[in-house]
JSON list of C-alpha atoms and ligand atoms in Angstrom, two decimals:
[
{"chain": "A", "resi": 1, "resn": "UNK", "atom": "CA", "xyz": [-1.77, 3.10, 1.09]},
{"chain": "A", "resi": 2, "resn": "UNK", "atom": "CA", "xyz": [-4.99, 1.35, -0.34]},
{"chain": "A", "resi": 3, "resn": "UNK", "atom": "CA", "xyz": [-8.53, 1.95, -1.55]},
{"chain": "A", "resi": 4, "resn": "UNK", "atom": "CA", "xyz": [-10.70, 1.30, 1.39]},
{"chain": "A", "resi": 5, "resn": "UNK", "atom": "CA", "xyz": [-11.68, -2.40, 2.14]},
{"chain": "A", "resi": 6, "resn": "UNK", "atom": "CA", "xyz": [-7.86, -3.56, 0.25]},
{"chain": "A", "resi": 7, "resn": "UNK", "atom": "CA", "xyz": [-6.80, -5.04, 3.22]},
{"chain": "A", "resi": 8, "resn": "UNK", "atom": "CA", "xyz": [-4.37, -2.33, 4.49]},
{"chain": "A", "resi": 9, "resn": "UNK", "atom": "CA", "xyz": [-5.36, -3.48, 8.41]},
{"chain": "A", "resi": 10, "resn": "UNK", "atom": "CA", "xyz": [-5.21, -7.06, 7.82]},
{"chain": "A", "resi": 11, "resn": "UNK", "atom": "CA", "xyz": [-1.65, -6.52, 6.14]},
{"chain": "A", "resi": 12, "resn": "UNK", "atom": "CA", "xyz": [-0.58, -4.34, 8.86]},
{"chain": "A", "resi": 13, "resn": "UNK", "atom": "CA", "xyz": [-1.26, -7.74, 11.33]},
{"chain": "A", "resi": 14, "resn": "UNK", "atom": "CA", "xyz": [0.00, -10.34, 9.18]},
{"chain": "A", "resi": 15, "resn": "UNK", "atom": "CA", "xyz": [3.38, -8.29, 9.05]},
{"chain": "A", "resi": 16, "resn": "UNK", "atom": "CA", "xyz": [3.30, -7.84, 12.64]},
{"chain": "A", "resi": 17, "resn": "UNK", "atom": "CA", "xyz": [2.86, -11.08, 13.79]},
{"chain": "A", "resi": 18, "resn": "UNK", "atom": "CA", "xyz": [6.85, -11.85, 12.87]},
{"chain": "A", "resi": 19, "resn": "UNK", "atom": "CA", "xyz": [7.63, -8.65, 14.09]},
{"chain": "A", "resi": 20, "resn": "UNK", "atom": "CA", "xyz": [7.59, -6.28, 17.47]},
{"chain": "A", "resi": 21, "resn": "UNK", "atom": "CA", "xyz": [4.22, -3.68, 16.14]},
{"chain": "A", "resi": 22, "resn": "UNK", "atom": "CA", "xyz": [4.07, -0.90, 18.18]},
{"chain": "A", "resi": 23, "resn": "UNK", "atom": "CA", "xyz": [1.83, 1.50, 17.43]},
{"chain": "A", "resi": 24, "resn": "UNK", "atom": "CA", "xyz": [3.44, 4.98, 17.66]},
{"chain": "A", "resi": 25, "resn": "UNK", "atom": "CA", "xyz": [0.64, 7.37, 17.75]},
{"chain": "A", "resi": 26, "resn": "UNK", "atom": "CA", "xyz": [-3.32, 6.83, 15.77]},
{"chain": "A", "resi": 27, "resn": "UNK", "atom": "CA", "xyz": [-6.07, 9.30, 16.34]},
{"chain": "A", "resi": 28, "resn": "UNK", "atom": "CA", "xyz": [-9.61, 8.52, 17.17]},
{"chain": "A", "resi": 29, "resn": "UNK", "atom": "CA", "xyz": [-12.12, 7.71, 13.99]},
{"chain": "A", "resi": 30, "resn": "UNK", "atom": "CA", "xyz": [-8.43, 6.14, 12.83]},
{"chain": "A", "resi": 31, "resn": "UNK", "atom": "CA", "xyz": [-9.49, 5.64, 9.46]},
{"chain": "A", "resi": 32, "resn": "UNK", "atom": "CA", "xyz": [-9.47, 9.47, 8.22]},
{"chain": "A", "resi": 33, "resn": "UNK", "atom": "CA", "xyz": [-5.71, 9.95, 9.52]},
{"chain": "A", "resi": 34, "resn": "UNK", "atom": "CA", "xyz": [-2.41, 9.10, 9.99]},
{"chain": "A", "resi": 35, "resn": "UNK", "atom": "CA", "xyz": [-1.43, 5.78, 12.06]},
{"chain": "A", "resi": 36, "resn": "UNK", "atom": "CA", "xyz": [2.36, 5.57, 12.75]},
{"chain": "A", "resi": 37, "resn": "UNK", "atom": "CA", "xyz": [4.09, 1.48, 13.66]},
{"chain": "A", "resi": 38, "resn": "UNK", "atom": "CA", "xyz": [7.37, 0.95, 14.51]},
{"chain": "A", "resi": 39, "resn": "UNK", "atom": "CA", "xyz": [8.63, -2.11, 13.70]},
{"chain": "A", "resi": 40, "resn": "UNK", "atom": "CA", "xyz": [11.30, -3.62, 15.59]},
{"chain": "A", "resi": 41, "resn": "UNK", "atom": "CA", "xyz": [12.25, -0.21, 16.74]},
{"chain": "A", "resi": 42, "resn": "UNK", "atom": "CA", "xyz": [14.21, -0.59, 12.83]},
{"chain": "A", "resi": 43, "resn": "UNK", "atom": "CA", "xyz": [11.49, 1.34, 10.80]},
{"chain": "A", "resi": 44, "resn": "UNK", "atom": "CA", "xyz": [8.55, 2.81, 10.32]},
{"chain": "A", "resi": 45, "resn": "UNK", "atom": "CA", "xyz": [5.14, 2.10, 8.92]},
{"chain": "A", "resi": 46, "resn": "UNK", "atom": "CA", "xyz": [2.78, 5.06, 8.02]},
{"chain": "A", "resi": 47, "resn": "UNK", "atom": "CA", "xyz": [-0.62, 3.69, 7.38]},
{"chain": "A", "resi": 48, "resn": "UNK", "atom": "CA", "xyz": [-2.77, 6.32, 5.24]},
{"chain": "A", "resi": 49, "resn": "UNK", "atom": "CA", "xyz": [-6.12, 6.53, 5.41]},
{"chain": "A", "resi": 50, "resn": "UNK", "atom": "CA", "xyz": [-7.90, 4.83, 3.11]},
{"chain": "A", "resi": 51, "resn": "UNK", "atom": "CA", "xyz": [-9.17, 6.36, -0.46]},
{"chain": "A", "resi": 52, "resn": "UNK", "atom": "CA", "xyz": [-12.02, 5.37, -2.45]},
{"chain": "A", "resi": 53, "resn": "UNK", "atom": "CA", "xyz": [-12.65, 8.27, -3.50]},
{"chain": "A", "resi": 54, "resn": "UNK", "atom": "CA", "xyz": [-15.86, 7.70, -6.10]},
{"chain": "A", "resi": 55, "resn": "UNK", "atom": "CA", "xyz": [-18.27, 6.86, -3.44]},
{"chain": "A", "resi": 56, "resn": "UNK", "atom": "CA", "xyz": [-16.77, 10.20, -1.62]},
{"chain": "A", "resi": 57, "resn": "UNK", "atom": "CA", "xyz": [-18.13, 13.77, -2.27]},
{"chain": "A", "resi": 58, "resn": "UNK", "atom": "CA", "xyz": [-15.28, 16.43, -3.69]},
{"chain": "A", "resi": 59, "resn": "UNK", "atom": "CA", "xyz": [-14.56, 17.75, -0.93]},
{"chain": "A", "resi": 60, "resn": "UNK", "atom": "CA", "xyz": [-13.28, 14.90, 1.24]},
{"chain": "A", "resi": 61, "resn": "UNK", "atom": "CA", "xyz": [-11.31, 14.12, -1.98]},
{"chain": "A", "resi": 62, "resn": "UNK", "atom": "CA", "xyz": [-9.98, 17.01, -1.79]},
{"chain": "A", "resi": 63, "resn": "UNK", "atom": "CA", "xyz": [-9.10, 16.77, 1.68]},
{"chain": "A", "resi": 64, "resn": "UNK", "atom": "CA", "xyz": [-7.90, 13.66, 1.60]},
{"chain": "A", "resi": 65, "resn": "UNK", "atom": "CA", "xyz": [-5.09, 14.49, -1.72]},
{"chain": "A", "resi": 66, "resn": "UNK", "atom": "CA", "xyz": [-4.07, 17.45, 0.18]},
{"chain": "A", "resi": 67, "resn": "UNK", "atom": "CA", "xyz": [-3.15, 15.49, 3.43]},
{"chain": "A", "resi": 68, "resn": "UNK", "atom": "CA", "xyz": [-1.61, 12.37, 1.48]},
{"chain": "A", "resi": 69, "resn": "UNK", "atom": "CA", "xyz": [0.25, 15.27, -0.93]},
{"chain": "A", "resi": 70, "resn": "UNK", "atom": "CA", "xyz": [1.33, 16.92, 2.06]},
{"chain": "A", "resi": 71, "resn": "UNK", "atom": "CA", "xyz": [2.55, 14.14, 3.75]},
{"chain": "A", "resi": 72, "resn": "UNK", "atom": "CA", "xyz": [4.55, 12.70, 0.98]},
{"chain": "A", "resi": 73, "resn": "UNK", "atom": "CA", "xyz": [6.22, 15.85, -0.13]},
{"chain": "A", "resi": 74, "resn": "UNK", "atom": "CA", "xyz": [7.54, 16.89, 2.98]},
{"chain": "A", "resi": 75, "resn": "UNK", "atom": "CA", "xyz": [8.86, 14.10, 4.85]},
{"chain": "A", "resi": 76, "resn": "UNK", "atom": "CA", "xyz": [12.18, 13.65, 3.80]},
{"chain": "A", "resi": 77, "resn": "UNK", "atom": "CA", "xyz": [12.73, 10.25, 5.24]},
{"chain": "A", "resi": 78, "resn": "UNK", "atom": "CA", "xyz": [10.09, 8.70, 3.60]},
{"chain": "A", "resi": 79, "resn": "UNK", "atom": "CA", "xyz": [11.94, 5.29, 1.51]},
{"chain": "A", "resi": 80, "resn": "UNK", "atom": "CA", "xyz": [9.28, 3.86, -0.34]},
{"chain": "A", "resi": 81, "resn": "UNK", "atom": "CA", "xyz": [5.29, 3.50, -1.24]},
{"chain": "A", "resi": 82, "resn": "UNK", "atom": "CA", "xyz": [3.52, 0.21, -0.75]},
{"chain": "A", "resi": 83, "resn": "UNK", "atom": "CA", "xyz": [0.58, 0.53, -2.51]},
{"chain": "A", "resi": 84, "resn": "UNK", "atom": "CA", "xyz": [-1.99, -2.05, -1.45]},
{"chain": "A", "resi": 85, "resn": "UNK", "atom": "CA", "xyz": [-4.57, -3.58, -3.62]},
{"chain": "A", "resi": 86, "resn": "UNK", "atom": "CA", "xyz": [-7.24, -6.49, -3.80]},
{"chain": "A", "resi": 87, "resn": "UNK", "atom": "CA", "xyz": [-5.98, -8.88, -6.62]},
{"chain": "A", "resi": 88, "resn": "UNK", "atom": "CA", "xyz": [-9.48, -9.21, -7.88]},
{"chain": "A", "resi": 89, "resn": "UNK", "atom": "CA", "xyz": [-10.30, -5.49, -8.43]},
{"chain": "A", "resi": 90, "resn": "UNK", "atom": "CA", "xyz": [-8.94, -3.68, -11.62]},
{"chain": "A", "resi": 91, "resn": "UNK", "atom": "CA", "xyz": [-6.82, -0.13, -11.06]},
{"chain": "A", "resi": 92, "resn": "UNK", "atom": "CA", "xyz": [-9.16, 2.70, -10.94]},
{"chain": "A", "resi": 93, "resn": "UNK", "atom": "CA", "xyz": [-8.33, 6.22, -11.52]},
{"chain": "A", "resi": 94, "resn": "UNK", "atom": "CA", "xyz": [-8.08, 7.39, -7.83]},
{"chain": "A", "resi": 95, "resn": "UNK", "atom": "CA", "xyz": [-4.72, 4.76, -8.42]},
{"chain": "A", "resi": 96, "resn": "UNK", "atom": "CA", "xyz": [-3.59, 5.74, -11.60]},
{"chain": "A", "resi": 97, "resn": "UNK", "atom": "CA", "xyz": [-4.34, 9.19, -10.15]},
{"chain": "A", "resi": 98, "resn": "UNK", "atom": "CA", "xyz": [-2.12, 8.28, -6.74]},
{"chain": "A", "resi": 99, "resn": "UNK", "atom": "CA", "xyz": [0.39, 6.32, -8.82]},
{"chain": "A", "resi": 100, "resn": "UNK", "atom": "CA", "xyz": [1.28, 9.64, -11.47]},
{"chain": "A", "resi": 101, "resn": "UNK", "atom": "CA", "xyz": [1.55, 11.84, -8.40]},
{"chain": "A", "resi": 102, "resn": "UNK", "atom": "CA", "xyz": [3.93, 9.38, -6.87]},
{"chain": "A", "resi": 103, "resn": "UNK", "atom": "CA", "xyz": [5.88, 9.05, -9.94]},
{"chain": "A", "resi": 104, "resn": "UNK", "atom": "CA", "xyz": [6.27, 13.00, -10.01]},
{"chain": "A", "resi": 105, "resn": "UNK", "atom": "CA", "xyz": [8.28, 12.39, -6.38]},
{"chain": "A", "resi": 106, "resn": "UNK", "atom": "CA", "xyz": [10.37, 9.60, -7.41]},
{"chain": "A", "resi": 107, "resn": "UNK", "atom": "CA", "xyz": [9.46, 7.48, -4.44]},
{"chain": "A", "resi": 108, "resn": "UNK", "atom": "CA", "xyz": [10.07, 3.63, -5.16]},
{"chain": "A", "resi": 109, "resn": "UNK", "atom": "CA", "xyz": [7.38, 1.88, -5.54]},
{"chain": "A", "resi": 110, "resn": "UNK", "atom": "CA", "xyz": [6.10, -1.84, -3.83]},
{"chain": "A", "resi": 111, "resn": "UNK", "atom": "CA", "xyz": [2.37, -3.46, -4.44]},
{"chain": "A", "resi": 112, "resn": "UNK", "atom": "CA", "xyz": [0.80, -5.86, -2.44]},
{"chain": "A", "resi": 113, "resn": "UNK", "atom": "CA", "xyz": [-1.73, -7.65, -4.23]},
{"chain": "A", "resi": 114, "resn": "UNK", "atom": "CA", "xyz": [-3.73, -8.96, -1.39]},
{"chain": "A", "resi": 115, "resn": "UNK", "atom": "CA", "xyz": [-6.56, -11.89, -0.67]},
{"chain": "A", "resi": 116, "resn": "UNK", "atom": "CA", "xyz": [-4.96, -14.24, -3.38]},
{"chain": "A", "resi": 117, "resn": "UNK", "atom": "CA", "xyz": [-6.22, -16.36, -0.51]},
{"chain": "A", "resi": 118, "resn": "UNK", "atom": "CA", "xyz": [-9.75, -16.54, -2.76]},
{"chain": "A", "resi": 119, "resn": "UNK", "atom": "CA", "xyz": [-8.21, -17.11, -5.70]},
{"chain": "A", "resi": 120, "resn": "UNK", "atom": "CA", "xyz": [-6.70, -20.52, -7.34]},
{"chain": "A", "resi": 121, "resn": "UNK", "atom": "CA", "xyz": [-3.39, -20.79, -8.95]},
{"chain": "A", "resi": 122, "resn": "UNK", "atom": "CA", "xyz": [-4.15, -19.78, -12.12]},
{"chain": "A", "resi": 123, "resn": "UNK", "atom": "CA", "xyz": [-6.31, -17.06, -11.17]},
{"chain": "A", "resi": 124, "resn": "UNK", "atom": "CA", "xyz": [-3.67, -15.22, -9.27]},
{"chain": "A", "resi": 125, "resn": "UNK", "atom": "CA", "xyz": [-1.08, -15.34, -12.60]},
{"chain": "A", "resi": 126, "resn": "UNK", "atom": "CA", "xyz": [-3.73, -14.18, -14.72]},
{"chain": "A", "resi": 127, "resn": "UNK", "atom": "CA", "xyz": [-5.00, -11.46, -12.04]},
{"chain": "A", "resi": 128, "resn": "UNK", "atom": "CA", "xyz": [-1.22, -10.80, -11.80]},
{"chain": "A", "resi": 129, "resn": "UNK", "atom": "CA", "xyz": [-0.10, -10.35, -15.05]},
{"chain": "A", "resi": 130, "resn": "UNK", "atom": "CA", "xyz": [-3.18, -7.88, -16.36]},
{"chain": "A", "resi": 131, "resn": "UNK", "atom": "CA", "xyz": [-2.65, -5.83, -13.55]},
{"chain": "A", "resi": 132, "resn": "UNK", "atom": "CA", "xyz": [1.38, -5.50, -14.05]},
{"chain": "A", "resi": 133, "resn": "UNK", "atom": "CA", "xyz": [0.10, -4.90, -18.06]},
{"chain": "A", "resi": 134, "resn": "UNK", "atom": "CA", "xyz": [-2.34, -2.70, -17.10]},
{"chain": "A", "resi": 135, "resn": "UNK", "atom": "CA", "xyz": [-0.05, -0.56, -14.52]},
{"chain": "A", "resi": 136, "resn": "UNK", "atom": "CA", "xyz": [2.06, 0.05, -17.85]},
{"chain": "A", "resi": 137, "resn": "UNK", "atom": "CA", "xyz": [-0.69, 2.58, -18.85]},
{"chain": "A", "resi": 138, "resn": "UNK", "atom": "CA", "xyz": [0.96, 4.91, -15.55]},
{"chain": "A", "resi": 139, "resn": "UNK", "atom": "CA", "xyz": [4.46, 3.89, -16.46]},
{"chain": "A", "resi": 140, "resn": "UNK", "atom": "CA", "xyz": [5.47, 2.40, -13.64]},
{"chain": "A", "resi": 141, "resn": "UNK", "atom": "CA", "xyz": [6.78, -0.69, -14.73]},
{"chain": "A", "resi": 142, "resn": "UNK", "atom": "CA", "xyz": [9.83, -0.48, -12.26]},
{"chain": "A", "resi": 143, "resn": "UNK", "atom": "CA", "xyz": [7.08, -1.48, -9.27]},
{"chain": "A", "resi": 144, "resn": "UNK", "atom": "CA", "xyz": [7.85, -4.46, -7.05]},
{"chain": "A", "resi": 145, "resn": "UNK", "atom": "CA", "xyz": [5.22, -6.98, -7.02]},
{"chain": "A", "resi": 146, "resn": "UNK", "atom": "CA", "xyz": [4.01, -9.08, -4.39]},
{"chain": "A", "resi": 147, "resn": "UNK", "atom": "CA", "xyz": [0.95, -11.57, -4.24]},
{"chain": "A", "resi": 148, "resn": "UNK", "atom": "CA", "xyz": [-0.06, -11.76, -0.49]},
{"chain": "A", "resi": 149, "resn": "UNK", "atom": "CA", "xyz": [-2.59, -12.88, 1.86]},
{"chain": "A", "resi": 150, "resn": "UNK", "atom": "CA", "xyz": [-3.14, -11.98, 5.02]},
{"chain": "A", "resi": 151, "resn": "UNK", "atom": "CA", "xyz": [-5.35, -15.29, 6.11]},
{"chain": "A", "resi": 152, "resn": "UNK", "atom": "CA", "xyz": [-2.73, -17.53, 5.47]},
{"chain": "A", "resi": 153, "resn": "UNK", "atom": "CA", "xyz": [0.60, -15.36, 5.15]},
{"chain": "A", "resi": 154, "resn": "UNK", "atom": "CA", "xyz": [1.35, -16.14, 1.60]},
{"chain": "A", "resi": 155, "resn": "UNK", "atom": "CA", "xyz": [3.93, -13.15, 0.76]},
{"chain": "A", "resi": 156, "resn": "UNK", "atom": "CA", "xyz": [4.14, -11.54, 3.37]},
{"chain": "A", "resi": 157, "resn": "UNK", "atom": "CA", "xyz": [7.55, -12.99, 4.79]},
{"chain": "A", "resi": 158, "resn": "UNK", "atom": "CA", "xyz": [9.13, -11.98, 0.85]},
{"chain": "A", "resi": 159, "resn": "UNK", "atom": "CA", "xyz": [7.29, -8.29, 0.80]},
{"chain": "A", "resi": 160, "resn": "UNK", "atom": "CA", "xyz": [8.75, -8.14, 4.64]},
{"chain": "A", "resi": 161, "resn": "UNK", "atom": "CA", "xyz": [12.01, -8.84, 3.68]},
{"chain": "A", "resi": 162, "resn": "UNK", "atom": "CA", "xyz": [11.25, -6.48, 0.01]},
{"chain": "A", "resi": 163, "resn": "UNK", "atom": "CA", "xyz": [10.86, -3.69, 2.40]},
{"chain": "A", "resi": 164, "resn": "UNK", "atom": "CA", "xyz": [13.74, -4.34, 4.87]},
{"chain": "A", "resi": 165, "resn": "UNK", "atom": "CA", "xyz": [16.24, -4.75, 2.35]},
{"chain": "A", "resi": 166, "resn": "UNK", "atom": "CA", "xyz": [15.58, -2.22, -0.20]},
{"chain": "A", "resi": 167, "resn": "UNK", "atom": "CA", "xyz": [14.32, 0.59, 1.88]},
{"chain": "A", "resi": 168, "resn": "UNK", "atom": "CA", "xyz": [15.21, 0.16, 5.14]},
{"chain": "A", "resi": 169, "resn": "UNK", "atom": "CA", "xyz": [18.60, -1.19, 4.81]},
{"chain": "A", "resi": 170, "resn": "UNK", "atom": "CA", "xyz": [19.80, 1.41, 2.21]},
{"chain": "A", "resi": 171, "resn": "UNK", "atom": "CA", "xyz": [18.92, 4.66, 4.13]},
{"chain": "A", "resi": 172, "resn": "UNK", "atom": "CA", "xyz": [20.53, 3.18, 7.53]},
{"chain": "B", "resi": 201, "resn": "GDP", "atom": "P1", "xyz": [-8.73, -1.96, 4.97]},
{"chain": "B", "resi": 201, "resn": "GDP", "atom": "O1", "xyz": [-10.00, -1.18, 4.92]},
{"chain": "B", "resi": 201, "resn": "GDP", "atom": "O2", "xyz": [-7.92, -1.73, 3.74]},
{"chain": "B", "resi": 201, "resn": "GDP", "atom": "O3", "xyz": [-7.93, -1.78, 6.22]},
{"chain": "B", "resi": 201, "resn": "GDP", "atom": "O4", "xyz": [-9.15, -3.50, 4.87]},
{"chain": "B", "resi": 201, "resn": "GDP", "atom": "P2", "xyz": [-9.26, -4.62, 6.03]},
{"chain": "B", "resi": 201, "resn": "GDP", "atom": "O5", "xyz": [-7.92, -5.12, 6.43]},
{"chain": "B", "resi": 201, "resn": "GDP", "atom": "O6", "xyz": [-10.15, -4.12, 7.10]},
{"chain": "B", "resi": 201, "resn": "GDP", "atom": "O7", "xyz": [-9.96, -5.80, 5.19]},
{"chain": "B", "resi": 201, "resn": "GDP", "atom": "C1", "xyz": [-11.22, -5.64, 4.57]},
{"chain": "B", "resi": 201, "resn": "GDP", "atom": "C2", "xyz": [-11.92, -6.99, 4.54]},
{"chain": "B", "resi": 201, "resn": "GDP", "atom": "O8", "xyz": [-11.17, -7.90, 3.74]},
{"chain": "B", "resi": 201, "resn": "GDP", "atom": "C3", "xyz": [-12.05, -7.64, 5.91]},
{"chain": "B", "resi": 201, "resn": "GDP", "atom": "O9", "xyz": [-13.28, -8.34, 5.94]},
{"chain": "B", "resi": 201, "resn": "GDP", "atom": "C4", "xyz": [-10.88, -8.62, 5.95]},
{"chain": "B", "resi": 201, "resn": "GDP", "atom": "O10", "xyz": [-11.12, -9.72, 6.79]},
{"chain": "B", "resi": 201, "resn": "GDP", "atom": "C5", "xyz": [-10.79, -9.05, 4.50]},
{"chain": "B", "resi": 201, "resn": "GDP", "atom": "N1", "xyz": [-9.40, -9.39, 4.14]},
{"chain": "B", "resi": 201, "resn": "GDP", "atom": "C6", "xyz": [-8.31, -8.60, 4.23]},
{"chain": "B", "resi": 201, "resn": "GDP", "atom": "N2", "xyz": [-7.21, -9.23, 3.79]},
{"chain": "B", "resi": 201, "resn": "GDP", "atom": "C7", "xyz": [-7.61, -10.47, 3.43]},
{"chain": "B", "resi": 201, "resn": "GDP", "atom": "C8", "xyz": [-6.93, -11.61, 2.89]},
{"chain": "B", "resi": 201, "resn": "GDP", "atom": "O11", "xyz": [-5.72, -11.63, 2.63]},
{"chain": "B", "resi": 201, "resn": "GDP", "atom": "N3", "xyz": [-7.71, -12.71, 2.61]},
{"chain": "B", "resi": 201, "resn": "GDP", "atom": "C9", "xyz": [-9.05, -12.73, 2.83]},
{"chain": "B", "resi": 201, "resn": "GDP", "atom": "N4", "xyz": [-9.71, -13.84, 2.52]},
{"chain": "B", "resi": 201, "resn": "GDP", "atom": "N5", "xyz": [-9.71, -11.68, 3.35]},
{"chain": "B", "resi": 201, "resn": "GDP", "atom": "C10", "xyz": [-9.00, -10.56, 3.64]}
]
């Protein structure tokens, strides 16, 4: 899950490029709904639509909470939320928002910090380290942090592996 423009899409390829992708089932307008991968045929990815929900008006907040809500409290088989985010951006509320509610359900959480592609060395362990300070404000310091990039696959073979091993692996 991911604020609009994140690079939820471009993830989504860079992780399938390793693996067999196969889209399960997407709607038309696929940005407003749920998109189902398998991967491998071992697990599945659930791509939610994407949030940004200041530019939105209230009620297609509204609607999308209630879908995202929805959908997290009542699939049981649900192992963990990767919570995608450009390394550049600071958290807003609509994540501190999404990142309380998550807490409430006791979901592990994973963050991929994406398009360190644009950033020098430094500049990612700065960019890192305020945003792991700053995600102490919603108390989820037990997150799992990756720094990614979806141009040149930085991270994404250790946030493949994050999710194999800790989610997928435990509930098989
Ligand atoms: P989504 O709306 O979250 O699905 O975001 P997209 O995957 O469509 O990406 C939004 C924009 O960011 C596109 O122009 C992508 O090409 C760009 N982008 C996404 N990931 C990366 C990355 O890792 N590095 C760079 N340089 N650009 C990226």
């Amino acid at each position: 899950m991911g604020r609009s423009n994140a690079g939820k899409s471009s993830l989504l390829n860079a992780l399938s490029n390793s693996r067999k992708l196969a889209q399960v089932s997407s709607s038309p307008g696929k940005t407003r709904l749920l998109n189902f991968f398998d991967v491998d045929a071992k697990y599945r990815i659930v791509d939610l639509p994407g949030y940004g929900f200041a530019a939105r008006s209230q009620a297609e907040r509204t609607e999308w909470s209630q879908m995202v809500e929805n959908f997290l409290s009542v699939r049981g088989n649900l192992t963990g939320a990767l919570l995608i985010m450009d390394i550049r951006r600071d958290w807003s509320l609509d994540e501190t928002h999404l990142l309380e509610w998550l807490q409430t359900r006791d979901l592990p959480l994973a963050i991929a910090l994406t398009k360190s592609d644009k950033l020098g060395k430094n500049d990612i362990q700065k960019r890192k380290a305020k945003l792991i300070k700053d995600l102490a404000i919603v108390n989820y310091s037990s997150a799992a942090i990756f720094v990614v990039s979806s141009l040149n696959r930085m991270g994404c073979k250790d946030l493949e592996d994050y999710i194999f091993k800790s989610w997928v692996v435990l509930k098989t």
